[in-house]
PDB file of C-alpha atoms and ligand atoms in Angstrom:
ATOM      1  CA  UNK A   1       0.000   0.000   0.000  1.00 67.00           C
ATOM      2  CA  UNK A   2       1.443   3.405  -0.890  1.00 75.00           C
ATOM      3  CA  UNK A   3       2.010   5.931   1.836  1.00 81.00           C
ATOM      4  CA  UNK A   4      -0.585   8.665   2.012  1.00 87.00           C
ATOM      5  CA  UNK A   5      -0.868  11.777   4.078  1.00 91.00           C
ATOM      6  CA  UNK A   6      -3.336  11.541   6.910  1.00 91.00           C
ATOM      7  CA  UNK A   7      -4.355  14.277   9.297  1.00 93.00           C
ATOM      8  CA  UNK A   8      -4.851  13.304  12.921  1.00 95.00           C
ATOM      9  CA  UNK A   9      -8.331  14.495  13.972  1.00 94.00           C
ATOM     10  CA  UNK A  10      -7.136  15.114  17.544  1.00 96.00           C
ATOM     11  CA  UNK A  11      -3.911  17.063  17.210  1.00 97.00           C
ATOM     12  CA  UNK A  12      -3.981  18.006  13.524  1.00 95.00           C
ATOM     13  CA  UNK A  13      -0.644  16.338  12.801  1.00 95.00           C
ATOM     14  CA  UNK A  14      -0.215  15.492   9.138  1.00 94.00           C
ATOM     15  CA  UNK A  15       1.775  12.307   8.673  1.00 92.00           C
ATOM     16  CA  UNK A  16       2.735  10.229   5.710  1.00 89.00           C
ATOM     17  CA  UNK A  17       1.836   6.641   6.448  1.00 86.00           C
ATOM     18  CA  UNK A  18       0.504   3.464   4.883  1.00 85.00           C
ATOM     19  CA  UNK A  19      -1.961   3.358   7.765  1.00 82.00           C
ATOM     20  CA  UNK A  20      -4.635   5.814   6.814  1.00 79.00           C
ATOM     21  CA  UNK A  21      -7.204   4.641   9.363  1.00 81.00           C
ATOM     22  CA  UNK A  22      -8.159   6.037  12.728  1.00 85.00           C
ATOM     23  CA  UNK A  23      -7.375   4.546  16.094  1.00 84.00           C
ATOM     24  CA  UNK A  24     -10.679   3.587  17.708  1.00 79.00           C
ATOM     25  CA  UNK A  25      -9.556   4.171  21.265  1.00 84.00           C
ATOM     26  CA  UNK A  26      -8.813   7.841  20.683  1.00 90.00           C
ATOM     27  CA  UNK A  27      -9.761  10.594  18.323  1.00 93.00           C
ATOM     28  CA  UNK A  28      -6.418   9.927  16.617  1.00 95.00           C
ATOM     29  CA  UNK A  29      -4.908   8.690  13.390  1.00 94.00           C
ATOM     30  CA  UNK A  30      -3.110   5.339  13.602  1.00 93.00           C
ATOM     31  CA  UNK A  31       0.065   7.083  12.481  1.00 93.00           C
ATOM     32  CA  UNK A  32      -0.159   9.599  15.350  1.00 95.00           C
ATOM     33  CA  UNK A  33      -0.858   6.789  17.760  1.00 95.00           C
ATOM     34  CA  UNK A  34       2.345   5.031  16.592  1.00 94.00           C
ATOM     35  CA  UNK A  35       4.343   8.124  17.519  1.00 96.00           C
ATOM     36  CA  UNK A  36       2.698   8.079  20.930  1.00 96.00           C
ATOM     37  CA  UNK A  37       3.679   4.421  21.368  1.00 96.00           C
ATOM     38  CA  UNK A  38       7.240   5.320  20.452  1.00 96.00           C
ATOM     39  CA  UNK A  39       7.362   8.147  22.998  1.00 97.00           C
ATOM     40  CA  UNK A  40       5.705   5.903  25.549  1.00 97.00           C
ATOM     41  CA  UNK A  41       8.449   3.266  25.147  1.00 96.00           C
ATOM     42  CA  UNK A  42      11.010   5.987  25.601  1.00 95.00           C
ATOM     43  CA  UNK A  43       9.534   7.477  28.786  1.00 94.00           C
ATOM     44  CA  UNK A  44       8.873   4.079  30.346  1.00 94.00           C
ATOM     45  CA  UNK A  45      12.527   3.170  29.818  1.00 93.00           C
ATOM     46  CA  UNK A  46      13.872   6.190  31.674  1.00 91.00           C
ATOM     47  CA  UNK A  47      15.025   5.805  35.257  1.00 89.00           C
ATOM     48  CA  UNK A  48      12.731   8.646  36.207  1.00 90.00           C
ATOM     49  CA  UNK A  49      11.760   9.135  39.827  1.00 91.00           C
ATOM     50  CA  UNK A  50       9.285  11.835  38.765  1.00 93.00           C
ATOM     51  CA  UNK A  51       7.497   9.403  36.421  1.00 96.00           C
ATOM     52  CA  UNK A  52       7.162  11.936  33.601  1.00 95.00           C
ATOM     53  CA  UNK A  53       5.458   9.151  31.650  1.00 97.00           C
ATOM     54  CA  UNK A  54       2.190  10.028  33.436  1.00 98.00           C
ATOM     55  CA  UNK A  55       2.238  13.436  31.802  1.00 98.00           C
ATOM     56  CA  UNK A  56       2.349  11.994  28.281  1.00 98.00           C
ATOM     57  CA  UNK A  57      -0.591   9.715  29.074  1.00 98.00           C
ATOM     58  CA  UNK A  58      -2.679  12.672  30.244  1.00 98.00           C
ATOM     59  CA  UNK A  59      -1.526  15.104  27.553  1.00 98.00           C
ATOM     60  CA  UNK A  60      -2.218  12.632  24.764  1.00 98.00           C
ATOM     61  CA  UNK A  61      -5.643  11.712  26.091  1.00 97.00           C
ATOM     62  CA  UNK A  62      -6.688  15.349  26.538  1.00 98.00           C
ATOM     63  CA  UNK A  63      -5.362  16.251  23.099  1.00 98.00           C
ATOM     64  CA  UNK A  64      -7.213  13.334  21.486  1.00 97.00           C
ATOM     65  CA  UNK A  65     -10.452  13.494  23.448  1.00 96.00           C
ATOM     66  CA  UNK A  66     -13.399  12.549  21.304  1.00 92.00           C
ATOM     67  CA  UNK A  67     -16.706  10.710  21.281  1.00 90.00           C
ATOM     68  CA  UNK A  68     -15.130   7.261  21.768  1.00 90.00           C
ATOM     69  CA  UNK A  69     -12.908   8.254  24.642  1.00 94.00           C
ATOM     70  CA  UNK A  70     -14.325   7.383  28.045  1.00 94.00           C
ATOM     71  CA  UNK A  71     -15.700  10.236  30.123  1.00 95.00           C
ATOM     72  CA  UNK A  72     -13.592   9.192  33.096  1.00 95.00           C
ATOM     73  CA  UNK A  73     -10.393   9.134  30.996  1.00 96.00           C
ATOM     74  CA  UNK A  74     -10.923  12.698  29.805  1.00 97.00           C
ATOM     75  CA  UNK A  75     -11.768  13.939  33.307  1.00 97.00           C
ATOM     76  CA  UNK A  76      -8.737  12.198  34.827  1.00 97.00           C
ATOM     77  CA  UNK A  77      -6.401  13.519  32.137  1.00 98.00           C
ATOM     78  CA  UNK A  78      -7.565  17.097  32.734  1.00 98.00           C
ATOM     79  CA  UNK A  79      -7.248  16.709  36.492  1.00 98.00           C
ATOM     80  CA  UNK A  80      -3.727  15.332  35.902  1.00 98.00           C
ATOM     81  CA  UNK A  81      -2.793  18.362  33.812  1.00 98.00           C
ATOM     82  CA  UNK A  82      -4.295  20.684  36.438  1.00 98.00           C
ATOM     83  CA  UNK A  83      -2.202  19.070  39.172  1.00 98.00           C
ATOM     84  CA  UNK A  84       1.005  19.416  37.155  1.00 98.00           C
ATOM     85  CA  UNK A  85       0.526  22.952  35.862  1.00 98.00           C
ATOM     86  CA  UNK A  86      -1.371  24.599  38.720  1.00 98.00           C
ATOM     87  CA  UNK A  87      -0.100  22.566  41.677  1.00 98.00           C
ATOM     88  CA  UNK A  88       3.434  21.564  40.641  1.00 97.00           C
ATOM     89  CA  UNK A  89       2.758  17.840  41.035  1.00 98.00           C
ATOM     90  CA  UNK A  90       5.193  15.334  39.559  1.00 97.00           C
ATOM     91  CA  UNK A  91       3.919  12.526  37.351  1.00 97.00           C
ATOM     92  CA  UNK A  92       4.310  10.177  40.295  1.00 97.00           C
ATOM     93  CA  UNK A  93       2.084  12.350  42.479  1.00 98.00           C
ATOM     94  CA  UNK A  94      -0.498  12.538  39.700  1.00 98.00           C
ATOM     95  CA  UNK A  95      -0.469   8.758  39.420  1.00 97.00           C
ATOM     96  CA  UNK A  96      -1.268   8.501  43.146  1.00 97.00           C
ATOM     97  CA  UNK A  97      -3.996  11.130  42.811  1.00 97.00           C
ATOM     98  CA  UNK A  98      -5.602   9.149  39.983  1.00 97.00           C
ATOM     99  CA  UNK A  99      -5.619   6.061  42.184  1.00 96.00           C
ATOM    100  CA  UNK A 100      -7.319   8.011  44.972  1.00 95.00           C
ATOM    101  CA  UNK A 101      -9.914   9.349  42.500  1.00 95.00           C
ATOM    102  CA  UNK A 102     -10.551   5.902  41.023  1.00 94.00           C
ATOM    103  CA  UNK A 103     -11.592   4.614  44.447  1.00 92.00           C
ATOM    104  CA  UNK A 104     -14.473   7.064  44.501  1.00 87.00           C
ATOM    105  CA  UNK A 105     -17.223   5.708  42.343  1.00 72.00           C
ATOM    106  CA  UNK A 106     -18.714   8.727  40.750  1.00 81.00           C
ATOM    107  CA  UNK A 107     -20.237   9.815  37.475  1.00 89.00           C
ATOM    108  CA  UNK A 108     -17.631  12.163  36.090  1.00 93.00           C
ATOM    109  CA  UNK A 109     -18.569  15.252  34.144  1.00 93.00           C
ATOM    110  CA  UNK A 110     -18.221  14.875  30.371  1.00 96.00           C
ATOM    111  CA  UNK A 111     -15.721  17.474  29.155  1.00 97.00           C
ATOM    112  CA  UNK A 112     -15.977  18.264  25.470  1.00 95.00           C
ATOM    113  CA  UNK A 113     -12.778  19.289  23.723  1.00 95.00           C
ATOM    114  CA  UNK A 114     -12.170  22.807  22.432  1.00 95.00           C
ATOM    115  CA  UNK A 115     -11.802  23.168  18.635  1.00 93.00           C
ATOM    116  CA  UNK A 116      -8.023  23.271  18.944  1.00 94.00           C
ATOM    117  CA  UNK A 117      -6.334  21.105  21.569  1.00 95.00           C
ATOM    118  CA  UNK A 118      -2.800  22.455  21.676  1.00 95.00           C
ATOM    119  CA  UNK A 119      -0.136  24.062  19.527  1.00 95.00           C
ATOM    120  CA  UNK A 120       2.426  21.279  20.011  1.00 97.00           C
ATOM    121  CA  UNK A 121       2.139  17.569  19.289  1.00 97.00           C
ATOM    122  CA  UNK A 122       3.805  14.314  20.230  1.00 97.00           C
ATOM    123  CA  UNK A 123       5.870  14.744  17.075  1.00 96.00           C
ATOM    124  CA  UNK A 124       7.456  17.959  18.397  1.00 95.00           C
ATOM    125  CA  UNK A 125       8.532  16.065  21.510  1.00 96.00           C
ATOM    126  CA  UNK A 126      10.009  13.121  19.604  1.00 94.00           C
ATOM    127  CA  UNK A 127      11.830  15.329  17.124  1.00 91.00           C
ATOM    128  CA  UNK A 128      13.579  17.307  19.800  1.00 87.00           C
ATOM    129  CA  UNK A 129      14.532  14.620  22.308  1.00 85.00           C
ATOM    130  CA  UNK A 130      18.176  14.981  23.143  1.00 78.00           C
ATOM    131  CA  UNK A 131      19.218  13.469  26.451  1.00 75.00           C
ATOM    132  CA  UNK A 132      17.690  14.893  29.610  1.00 74.00           C
ATOM    133  CA  UNK A 133      15.709  17.642  27.895  1.00 87.00           C
ATOM    134  CA  UNK A 134      12.811  15.273  27.292  1.00 92.00           C
ATOM    135  CA  UNK A 135      11.130  16.385  30.512  1.00 93.00           C
ATOM    136  CA  UNK A 136      11.032  19.994  29.365  1.00 93.00           C
ATOM    137  CA  UNK A 137       9.775  19.036  25.896  1.00 95.00           C
ATOM    138  CA  UNK A 138       7.014  16.953  27.391  1.00 97.00           C
ATOM    139  CA  UNK A 139       6.103  19.797  29.767  1.00 97.00           C
ATOM    140  CA  UNK A 140       5.922  22.254  26.871  1.00 97.00           C
ATOM    141  CA  UNK A 141       3.661  19.954  24.852  1.00 98.00           C
ATOM    142  CA  UNK A 142       1.402  19.124  27.804  1.00 98.00           C
ATOM    143  CA  UNK A 143       1.303  22.810  28.756  1.00 98.00           C
ATOM    144  CA  UNK A 144       0.033  23.707  25.292  1.00 98.00           C
ATOM    145  CA  UNK A 145      -2.742  21.120  25.709  1.00 98.00           C
ATOM    146  CA  UNK A 146      -3.667  22.442  29.166  1.00 98.00           C
ATOM    147  CA  UNK A 147      -3.771  26.023  27.857  1.00 98.00           C
ATOM    148  CA  UNK A 148      -6.033  24.962  24.995  1.00 98.00           C
ATOM    149  CA  UNK A 149      -8.567  23.595  27.488  1.00 98.00           C
ATOM    150  CA  UNK A 150      -8.700  26.972  29.290  1.00 98.00           C
ATOM    151  CA  UNK A 151     -12.497  27.166  29.222  1.00 97.00           C
ATOM    152  CA  UNK A 152     -12.663  24.135  31.561  1.00 98.00           C
ATOM    153  CA  UNK A 153      -9.956  25.186  34.038  1.00 98.00           C
ATOM    154  CA  UNK A 154     -12.293  26.437  36.747  1.00 98.00           C
ATOM    155  CA  UNK A 155     -14.455  23.359  36.652  1.00 97.00           C
ATOM    156  CA  UNK A 156     -11.492  20.968  36.583  1.00 97.00           C
ATOM    157  CA  UNK A 157      -9.943  22.783  39.555  1.00 98.00           C
ATOM    158  CA  UNK A 158     -13.181  22.453  41.513  1.00 96.00           C
ATOM    159  CA  UNK A 159     -13.351  18.715  40.840  1.00 95.00           C
ATOM    160  CA  UNK A 160      -9.728  18.176  41.846  1.00 96.00           C
ATOM    161  CA  UNK A 161     -10.122  20.214  45.021  1.00 96.00           C
ATOM    162  CA  UNK A 162     -13.323  18.522  46.053  1.00 94.00           C
ATOM    163  CA  UNK A 163     -12.350  14.913  45.372  1.00 94.00           C
ATOM    164  CA  UNK A 164      -8.711  15.142  46.406  1.00 95.00           C
ATOM    165  CA  UNK A 165      -9.557  17.374  49.374  1.00 93.00           C
ATOM    166  CA  UNK A 166      -7.105  20.099  48.352  1.00 93.00           C
ATOM    167  CA  UNK A 167      -7.199  23.642  49.758  1.00 87.00           C
TER     168      UNK A 167
HETATM  169 ZN1  LIG B   1      -2.675  13.181  17.010  1.00 85.94          ZN
END
């Protein structure tokens, strides 16, 4: 099959690939999802006490939120981004917060994505990885996603405060 250009419906990334389909689990092209898998392998293989990997999970989910993505996944990803960018949590602390939230059976609010979900993509992170700078690149990407969801910030903060009992 010849390579064709596909545009990822979540992040807008245009990639040349023989896989022109969409990934059912996310509002993403298969080609974009492959890049995520590549980054995921990279972050999981770092000896990283901060567990920066959590940030890529949340950033990717929030950037590729769509009708097929579970309500709870979108809510948790936004709460994760809130904790990192407004509360200075590490990925490890976010992971623990998600576990605490998961214990509370609750119907989570359905957050619908803004028209544009960030100015950077997983591709920007992969293209600029050079040693230890990966943490900063991931922060920049995730920060662009968090900024794009600005209209939900107040509501996400309220959820995090209430269910994690933050001040
Ligand atoms: Zn994408």
